[in-house]
PDB file of N, CA and C in Angstrom:
ATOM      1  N   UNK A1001       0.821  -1.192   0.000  1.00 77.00           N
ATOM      2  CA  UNK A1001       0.000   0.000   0.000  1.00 77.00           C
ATOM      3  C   UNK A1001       0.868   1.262   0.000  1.00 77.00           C
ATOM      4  N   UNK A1002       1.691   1.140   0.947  1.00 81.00           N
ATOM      5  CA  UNK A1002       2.643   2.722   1.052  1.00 81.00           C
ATOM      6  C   UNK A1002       3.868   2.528  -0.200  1.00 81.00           C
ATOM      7  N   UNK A1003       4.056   1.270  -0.836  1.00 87.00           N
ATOM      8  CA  UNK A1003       4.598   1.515  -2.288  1.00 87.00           C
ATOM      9  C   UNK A1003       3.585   2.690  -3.369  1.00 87.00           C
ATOM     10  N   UNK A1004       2.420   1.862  -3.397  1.00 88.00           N
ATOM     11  CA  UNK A1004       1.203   2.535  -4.448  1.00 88.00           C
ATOM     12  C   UNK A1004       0.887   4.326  -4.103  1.00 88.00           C
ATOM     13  N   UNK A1005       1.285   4.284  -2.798  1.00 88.00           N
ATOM     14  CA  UNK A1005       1.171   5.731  -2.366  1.00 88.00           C
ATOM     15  C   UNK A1005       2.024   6.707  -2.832  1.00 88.00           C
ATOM     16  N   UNK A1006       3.545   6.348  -2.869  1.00 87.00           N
ATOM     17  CA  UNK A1006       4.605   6.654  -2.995  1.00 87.00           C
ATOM     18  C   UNK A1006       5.099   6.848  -4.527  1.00 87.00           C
ATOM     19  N   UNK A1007       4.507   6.396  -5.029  1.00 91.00           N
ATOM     20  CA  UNK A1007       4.700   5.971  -6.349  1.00 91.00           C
ATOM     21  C   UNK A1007       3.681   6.647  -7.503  1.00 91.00           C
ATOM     22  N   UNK A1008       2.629   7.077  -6.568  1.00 91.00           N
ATOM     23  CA  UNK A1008       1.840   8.303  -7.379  1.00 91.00           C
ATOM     24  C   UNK A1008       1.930   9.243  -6.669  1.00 91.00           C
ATOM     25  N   UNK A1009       2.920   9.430  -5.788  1.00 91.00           N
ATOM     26  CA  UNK A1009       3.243  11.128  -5.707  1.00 91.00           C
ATOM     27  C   UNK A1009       4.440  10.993  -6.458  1.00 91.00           C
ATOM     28  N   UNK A1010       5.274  10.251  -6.728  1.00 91.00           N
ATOM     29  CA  UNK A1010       5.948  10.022  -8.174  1.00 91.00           C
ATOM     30  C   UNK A1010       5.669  10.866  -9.079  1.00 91.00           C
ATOM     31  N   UNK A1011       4.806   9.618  -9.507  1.00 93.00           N
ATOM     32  CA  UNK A1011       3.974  10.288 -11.314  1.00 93.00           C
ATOM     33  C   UNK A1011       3.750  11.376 -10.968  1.00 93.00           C
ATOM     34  N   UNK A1012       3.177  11.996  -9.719  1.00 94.00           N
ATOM     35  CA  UNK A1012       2.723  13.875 -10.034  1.00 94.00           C
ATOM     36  C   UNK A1012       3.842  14.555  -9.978  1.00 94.00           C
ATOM     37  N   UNK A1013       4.598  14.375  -9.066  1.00 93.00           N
ATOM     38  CA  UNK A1013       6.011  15.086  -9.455  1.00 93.00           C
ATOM     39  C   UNK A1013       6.522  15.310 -10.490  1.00 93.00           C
ATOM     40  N   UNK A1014       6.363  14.194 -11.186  1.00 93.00           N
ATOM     41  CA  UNK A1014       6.626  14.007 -12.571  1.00 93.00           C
ATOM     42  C   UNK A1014       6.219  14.837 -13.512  1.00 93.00           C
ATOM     43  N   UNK A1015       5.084  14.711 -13.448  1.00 94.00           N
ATOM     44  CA  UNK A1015       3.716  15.584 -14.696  1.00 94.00           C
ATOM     45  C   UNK A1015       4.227  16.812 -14.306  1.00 94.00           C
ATOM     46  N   UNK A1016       4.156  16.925 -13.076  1.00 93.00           N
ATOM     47  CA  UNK A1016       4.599  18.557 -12.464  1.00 93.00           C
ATOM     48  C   UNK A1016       5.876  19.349 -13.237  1.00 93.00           C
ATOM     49  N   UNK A1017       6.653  18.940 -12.827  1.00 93.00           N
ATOM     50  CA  UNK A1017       7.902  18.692 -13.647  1.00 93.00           C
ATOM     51  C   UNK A1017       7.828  19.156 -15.147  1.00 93.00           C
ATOM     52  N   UNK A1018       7.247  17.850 -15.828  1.00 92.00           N
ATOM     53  CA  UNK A1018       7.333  18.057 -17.004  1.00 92.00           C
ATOM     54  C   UNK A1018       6.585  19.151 -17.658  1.00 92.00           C
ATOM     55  N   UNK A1019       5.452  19.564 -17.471  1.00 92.00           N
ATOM     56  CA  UNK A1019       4.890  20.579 -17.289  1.00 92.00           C
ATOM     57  C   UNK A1019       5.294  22.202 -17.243  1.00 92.00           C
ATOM     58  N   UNK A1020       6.180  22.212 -16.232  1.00 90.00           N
ATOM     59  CA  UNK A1020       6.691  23.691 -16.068  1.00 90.00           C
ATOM     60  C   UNK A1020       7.861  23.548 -16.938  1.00 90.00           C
ATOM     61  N   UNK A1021       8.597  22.491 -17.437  1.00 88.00           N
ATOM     62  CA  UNK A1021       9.920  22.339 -18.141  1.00 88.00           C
ATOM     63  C   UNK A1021       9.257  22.588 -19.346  1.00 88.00           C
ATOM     64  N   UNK A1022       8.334  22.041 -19.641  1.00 85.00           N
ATOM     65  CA  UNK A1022       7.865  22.403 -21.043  1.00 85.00           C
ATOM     66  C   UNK A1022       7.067  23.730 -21.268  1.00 85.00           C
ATOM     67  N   UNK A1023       6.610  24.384 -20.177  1.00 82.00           N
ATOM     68  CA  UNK A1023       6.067  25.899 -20.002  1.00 82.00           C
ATOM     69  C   UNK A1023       7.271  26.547 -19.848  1.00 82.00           C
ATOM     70  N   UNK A1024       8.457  26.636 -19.475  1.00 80.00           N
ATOM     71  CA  UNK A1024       9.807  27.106 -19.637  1.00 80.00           C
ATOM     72  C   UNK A1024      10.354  26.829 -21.060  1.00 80.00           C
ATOM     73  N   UNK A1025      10.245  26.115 -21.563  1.00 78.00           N
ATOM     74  CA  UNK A1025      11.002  26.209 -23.217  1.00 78.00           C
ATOM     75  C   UNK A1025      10.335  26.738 -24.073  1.00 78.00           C
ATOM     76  N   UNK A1026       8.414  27.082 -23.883  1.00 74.00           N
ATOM     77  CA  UNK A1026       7.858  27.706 -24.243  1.00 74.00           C
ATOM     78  C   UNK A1026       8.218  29.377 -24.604  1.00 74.00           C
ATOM     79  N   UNK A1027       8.200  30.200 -23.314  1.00 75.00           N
ATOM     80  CA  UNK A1027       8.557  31.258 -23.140  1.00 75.00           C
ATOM     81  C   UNK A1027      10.157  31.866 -23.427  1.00 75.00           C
ATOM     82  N   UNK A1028      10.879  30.694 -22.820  1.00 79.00           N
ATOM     83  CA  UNK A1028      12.588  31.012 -23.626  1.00 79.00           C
ATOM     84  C   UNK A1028      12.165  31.395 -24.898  1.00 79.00           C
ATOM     85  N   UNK A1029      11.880  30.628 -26.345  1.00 75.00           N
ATOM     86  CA  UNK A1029      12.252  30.636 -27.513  1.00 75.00           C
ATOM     87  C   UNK A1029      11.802  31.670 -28.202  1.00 75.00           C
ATOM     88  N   UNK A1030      12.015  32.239 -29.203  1.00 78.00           N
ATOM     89  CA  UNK A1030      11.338  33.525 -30.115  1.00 78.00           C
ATOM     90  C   UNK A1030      10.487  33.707 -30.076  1.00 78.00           C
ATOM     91  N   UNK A1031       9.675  32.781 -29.979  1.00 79.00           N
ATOM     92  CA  UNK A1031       8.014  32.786 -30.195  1.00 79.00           C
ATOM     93  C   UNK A1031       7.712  33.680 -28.830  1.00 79.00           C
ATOM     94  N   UNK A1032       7.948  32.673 -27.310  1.00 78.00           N
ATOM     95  CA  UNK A1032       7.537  33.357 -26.558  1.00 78.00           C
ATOM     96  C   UNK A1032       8.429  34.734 -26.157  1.00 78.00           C
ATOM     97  N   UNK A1033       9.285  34.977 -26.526  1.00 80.00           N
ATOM     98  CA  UNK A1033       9.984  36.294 -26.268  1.00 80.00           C
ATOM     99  C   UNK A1033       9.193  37.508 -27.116  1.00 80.00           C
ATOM    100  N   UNK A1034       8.502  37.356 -28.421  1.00 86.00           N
ATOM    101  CA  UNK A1034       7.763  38.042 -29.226  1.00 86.00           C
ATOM    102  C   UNK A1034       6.061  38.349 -28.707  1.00 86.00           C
ATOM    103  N   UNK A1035       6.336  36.991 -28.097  1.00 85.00           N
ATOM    104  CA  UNK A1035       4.430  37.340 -26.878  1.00 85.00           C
ATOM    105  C   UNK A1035       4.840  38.340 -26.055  1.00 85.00           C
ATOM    106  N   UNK A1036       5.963  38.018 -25.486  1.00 83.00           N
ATOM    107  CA  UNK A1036       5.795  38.820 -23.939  1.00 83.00           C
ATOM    108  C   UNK A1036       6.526  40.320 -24.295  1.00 83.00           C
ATOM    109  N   UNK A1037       6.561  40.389 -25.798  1.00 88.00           N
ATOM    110  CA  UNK A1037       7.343  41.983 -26.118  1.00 88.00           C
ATOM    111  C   UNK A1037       5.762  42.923 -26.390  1.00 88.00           C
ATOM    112  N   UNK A1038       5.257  41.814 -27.137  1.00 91.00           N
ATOM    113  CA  UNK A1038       3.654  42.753 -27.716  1.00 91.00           C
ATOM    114  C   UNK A1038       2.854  42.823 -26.505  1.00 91.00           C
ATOM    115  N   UNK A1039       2.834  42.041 -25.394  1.00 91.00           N
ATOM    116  CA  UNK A1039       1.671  42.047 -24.205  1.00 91.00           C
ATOM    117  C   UNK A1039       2.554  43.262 -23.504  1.00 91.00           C
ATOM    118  N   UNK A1040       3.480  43.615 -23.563  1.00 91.00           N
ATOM    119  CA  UNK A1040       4.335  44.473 -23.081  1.00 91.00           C
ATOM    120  C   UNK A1040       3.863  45.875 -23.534  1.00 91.00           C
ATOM    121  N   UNK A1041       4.066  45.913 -25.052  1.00 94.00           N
ATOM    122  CA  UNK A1041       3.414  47.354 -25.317  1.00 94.00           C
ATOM    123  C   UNK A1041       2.022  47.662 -25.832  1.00 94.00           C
ATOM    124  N   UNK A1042       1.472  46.594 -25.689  1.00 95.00           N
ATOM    125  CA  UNK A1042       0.081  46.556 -25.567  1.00 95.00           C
ATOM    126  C   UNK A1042      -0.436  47.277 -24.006  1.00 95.00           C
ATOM    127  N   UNK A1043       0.540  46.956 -23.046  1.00 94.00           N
ATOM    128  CA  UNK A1043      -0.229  47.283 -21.900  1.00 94.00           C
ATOM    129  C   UNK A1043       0.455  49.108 -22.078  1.00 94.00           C
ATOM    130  N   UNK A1044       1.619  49.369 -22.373  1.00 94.00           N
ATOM    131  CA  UNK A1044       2.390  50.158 -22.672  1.00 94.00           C
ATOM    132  C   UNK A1044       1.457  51.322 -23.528  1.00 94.00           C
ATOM    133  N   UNK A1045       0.259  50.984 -24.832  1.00 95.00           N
ATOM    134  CA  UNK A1045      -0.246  51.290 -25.179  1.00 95.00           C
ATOM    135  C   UNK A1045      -1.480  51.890 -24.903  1.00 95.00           C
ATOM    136  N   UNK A1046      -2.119  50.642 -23.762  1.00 95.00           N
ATOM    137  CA  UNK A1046      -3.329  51.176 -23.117  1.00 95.00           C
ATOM    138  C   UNK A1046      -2.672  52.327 -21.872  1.00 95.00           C
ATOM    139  N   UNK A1047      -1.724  52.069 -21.114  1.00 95.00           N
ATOM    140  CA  UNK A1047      -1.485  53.101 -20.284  1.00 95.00           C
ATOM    141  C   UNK A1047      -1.537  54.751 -20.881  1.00 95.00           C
ATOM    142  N   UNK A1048      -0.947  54.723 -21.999  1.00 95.00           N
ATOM    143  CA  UNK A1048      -0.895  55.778 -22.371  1.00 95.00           C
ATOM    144  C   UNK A1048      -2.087  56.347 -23.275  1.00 95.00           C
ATOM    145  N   UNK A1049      -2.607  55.250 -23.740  1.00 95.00           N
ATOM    146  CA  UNK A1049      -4.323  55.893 -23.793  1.00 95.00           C
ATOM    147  C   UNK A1049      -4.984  56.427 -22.503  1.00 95.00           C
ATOM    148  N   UNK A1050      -5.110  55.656 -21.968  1.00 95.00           N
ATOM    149  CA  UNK A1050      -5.324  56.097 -20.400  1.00 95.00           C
ATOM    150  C   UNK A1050      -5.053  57.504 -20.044  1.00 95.00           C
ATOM    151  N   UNK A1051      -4.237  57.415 -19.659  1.00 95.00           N
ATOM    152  CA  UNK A1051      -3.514  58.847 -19.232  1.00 95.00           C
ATOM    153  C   UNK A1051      -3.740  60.186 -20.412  1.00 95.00           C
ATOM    154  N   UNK A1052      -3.891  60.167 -21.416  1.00 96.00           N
ATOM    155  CA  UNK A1052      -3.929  60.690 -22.661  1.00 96.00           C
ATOM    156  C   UNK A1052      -5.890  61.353 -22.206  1.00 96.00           C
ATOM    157  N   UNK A1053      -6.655  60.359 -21.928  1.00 95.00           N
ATOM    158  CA  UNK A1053      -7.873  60.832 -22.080  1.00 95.00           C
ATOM    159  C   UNK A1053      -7.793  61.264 -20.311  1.00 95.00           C
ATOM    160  N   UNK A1054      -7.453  61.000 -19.613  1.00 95.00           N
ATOM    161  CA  UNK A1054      -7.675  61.418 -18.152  1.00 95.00           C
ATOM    162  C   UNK A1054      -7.448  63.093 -18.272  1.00 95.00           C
ATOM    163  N   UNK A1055      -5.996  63.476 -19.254  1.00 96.00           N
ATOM    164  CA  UNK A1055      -5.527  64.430 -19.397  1.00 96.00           C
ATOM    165  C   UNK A1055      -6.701  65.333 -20.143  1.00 96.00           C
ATOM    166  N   UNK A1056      -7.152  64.623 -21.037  1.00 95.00           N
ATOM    167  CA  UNK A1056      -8.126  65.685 -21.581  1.00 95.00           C
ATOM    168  C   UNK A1056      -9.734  66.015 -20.623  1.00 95.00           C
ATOM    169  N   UNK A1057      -9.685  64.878 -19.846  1.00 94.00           N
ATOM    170  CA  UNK A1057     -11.380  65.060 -19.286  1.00 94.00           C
ATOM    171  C   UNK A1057     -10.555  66.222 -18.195  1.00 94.00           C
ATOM    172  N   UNK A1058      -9.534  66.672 -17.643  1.00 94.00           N
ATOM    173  CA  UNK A1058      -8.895  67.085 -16.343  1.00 94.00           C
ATOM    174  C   UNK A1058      -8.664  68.395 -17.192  1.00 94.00           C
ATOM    175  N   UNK A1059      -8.309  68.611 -18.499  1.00 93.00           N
ATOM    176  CA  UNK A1059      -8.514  70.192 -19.421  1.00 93.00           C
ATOM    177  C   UNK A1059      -9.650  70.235 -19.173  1.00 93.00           C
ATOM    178  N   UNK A1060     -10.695  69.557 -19.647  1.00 93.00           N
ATOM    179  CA  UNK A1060     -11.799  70.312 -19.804  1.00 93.00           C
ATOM    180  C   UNK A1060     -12.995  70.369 -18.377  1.00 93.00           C
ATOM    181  N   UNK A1061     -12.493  69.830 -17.657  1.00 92.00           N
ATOM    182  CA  UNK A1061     -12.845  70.351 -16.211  1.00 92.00           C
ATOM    183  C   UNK A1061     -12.202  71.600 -15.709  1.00 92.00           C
ATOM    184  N   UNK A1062     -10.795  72.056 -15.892  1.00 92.00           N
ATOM    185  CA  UNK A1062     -10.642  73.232 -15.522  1.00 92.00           C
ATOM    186  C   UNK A1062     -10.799  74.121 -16.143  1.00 92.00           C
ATOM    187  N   UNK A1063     -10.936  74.288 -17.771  1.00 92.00           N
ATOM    188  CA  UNK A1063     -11.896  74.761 -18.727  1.00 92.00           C
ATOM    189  C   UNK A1063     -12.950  75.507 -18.086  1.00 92.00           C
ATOM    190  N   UNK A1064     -13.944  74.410 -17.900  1.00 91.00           N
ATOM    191  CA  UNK A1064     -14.932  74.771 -17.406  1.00 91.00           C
ATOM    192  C   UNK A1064     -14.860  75.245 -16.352  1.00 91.00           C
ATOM    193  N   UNK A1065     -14.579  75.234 -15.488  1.00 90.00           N
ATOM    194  CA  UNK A1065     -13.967  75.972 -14.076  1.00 90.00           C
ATOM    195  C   UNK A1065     -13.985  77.657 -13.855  1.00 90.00           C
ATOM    196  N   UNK A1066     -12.963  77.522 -14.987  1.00 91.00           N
ATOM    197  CA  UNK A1066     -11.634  78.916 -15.552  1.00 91.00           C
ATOM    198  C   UNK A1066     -13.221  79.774 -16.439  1.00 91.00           C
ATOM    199  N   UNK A1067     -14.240  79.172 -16.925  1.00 89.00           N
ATOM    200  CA  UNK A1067     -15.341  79.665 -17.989  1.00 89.00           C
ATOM    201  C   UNK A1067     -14.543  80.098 -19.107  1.00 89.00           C
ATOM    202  N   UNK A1068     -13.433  78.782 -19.378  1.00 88.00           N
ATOM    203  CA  UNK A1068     -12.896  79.464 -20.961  1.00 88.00           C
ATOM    204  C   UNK A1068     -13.451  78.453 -21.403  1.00 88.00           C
ATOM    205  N   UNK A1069     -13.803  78.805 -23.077  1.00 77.00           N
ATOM    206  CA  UNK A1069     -14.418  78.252 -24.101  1.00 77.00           C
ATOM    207  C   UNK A1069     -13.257  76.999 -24.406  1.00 77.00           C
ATOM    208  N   UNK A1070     -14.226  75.893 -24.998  1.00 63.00           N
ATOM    209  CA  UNK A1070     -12.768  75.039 -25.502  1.00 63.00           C
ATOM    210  C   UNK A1070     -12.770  75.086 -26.895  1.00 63.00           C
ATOM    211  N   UNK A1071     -11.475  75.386 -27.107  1.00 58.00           N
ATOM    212  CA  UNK A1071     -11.060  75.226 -28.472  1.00 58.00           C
ATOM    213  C   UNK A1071     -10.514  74.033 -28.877  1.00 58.00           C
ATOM    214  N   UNK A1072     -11.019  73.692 -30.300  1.00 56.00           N
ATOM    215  CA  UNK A1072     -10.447  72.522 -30.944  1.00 56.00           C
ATOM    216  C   UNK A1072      -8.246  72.811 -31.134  1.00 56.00           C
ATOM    217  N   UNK A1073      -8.110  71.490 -30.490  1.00 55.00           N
ATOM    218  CA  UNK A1073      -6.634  71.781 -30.836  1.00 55.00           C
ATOM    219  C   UNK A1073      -6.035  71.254 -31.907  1.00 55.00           C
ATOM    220  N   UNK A1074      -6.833  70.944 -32.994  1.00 54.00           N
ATOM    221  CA  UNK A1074      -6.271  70.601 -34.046  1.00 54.00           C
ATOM    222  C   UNK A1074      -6.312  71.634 -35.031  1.00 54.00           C
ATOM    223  N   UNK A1075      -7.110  73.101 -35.074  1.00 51.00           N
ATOM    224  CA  UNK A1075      -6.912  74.226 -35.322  1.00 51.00           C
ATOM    225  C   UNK A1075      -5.871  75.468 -35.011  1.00 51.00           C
ATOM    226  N   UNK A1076      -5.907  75.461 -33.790  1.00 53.00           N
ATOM    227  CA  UNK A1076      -5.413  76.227 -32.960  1.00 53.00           C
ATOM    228  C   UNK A1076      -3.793  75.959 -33.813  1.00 53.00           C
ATOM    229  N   UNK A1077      -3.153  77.730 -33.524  1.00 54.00           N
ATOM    230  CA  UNK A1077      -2.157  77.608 -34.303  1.00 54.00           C
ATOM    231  C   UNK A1077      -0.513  76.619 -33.309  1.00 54.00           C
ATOM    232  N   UNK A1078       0.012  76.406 -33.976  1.00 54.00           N
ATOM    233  CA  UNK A1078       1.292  75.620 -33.913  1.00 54.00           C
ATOM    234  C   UNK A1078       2.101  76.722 -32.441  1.00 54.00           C
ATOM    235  N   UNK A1079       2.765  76.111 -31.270  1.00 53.00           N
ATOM    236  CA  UNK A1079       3.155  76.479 -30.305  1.00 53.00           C
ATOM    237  C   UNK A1079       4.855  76.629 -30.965  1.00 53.00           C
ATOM    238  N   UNK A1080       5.697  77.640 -30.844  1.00 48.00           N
ATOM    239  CA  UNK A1080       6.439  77.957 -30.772  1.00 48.00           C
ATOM    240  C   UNK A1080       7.725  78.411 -29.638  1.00 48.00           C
TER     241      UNK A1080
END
């Protein structure tokens, strides 16, 4: 009995094992180095959307605040 016991915490060790060894050669090789570059500036991407619109709802709250009109800034002339 304590062979049969012993012997399938074995095999899970095992599976275990093989498992993360093969989820490790995954992520080493090009492939996964090219996932974890795009999930990278993907998040890289949304942050700065993020921040990008926070920035504009936080203009046009003090805008409104200040009672200045908002102007489109894709008109408005070039900053020098």
């Amino acid at each position: 009995m304590k062979r049969i016991v012993w012997m399938g915490i074995g095999v899970a060790i095992g599976v275990i094992a093989f498992r993360k060894v093969t989820e490790a050669k995954a992520t080493i090789g090009p492939d996964g180095l090219n996932r974890a570059v795009g999930r990278l500036a993907d998040g890289l991407f949304d942050f700065a959307d993020a921040v990008r619109s926070g920035m504009h709802e936080r203009e046009e709250d003090l805008r409104s605040a200040l009672g200045i009109q908002s102007a489109d800034i894709n008109t408005s002339p070039a900053r020098r």
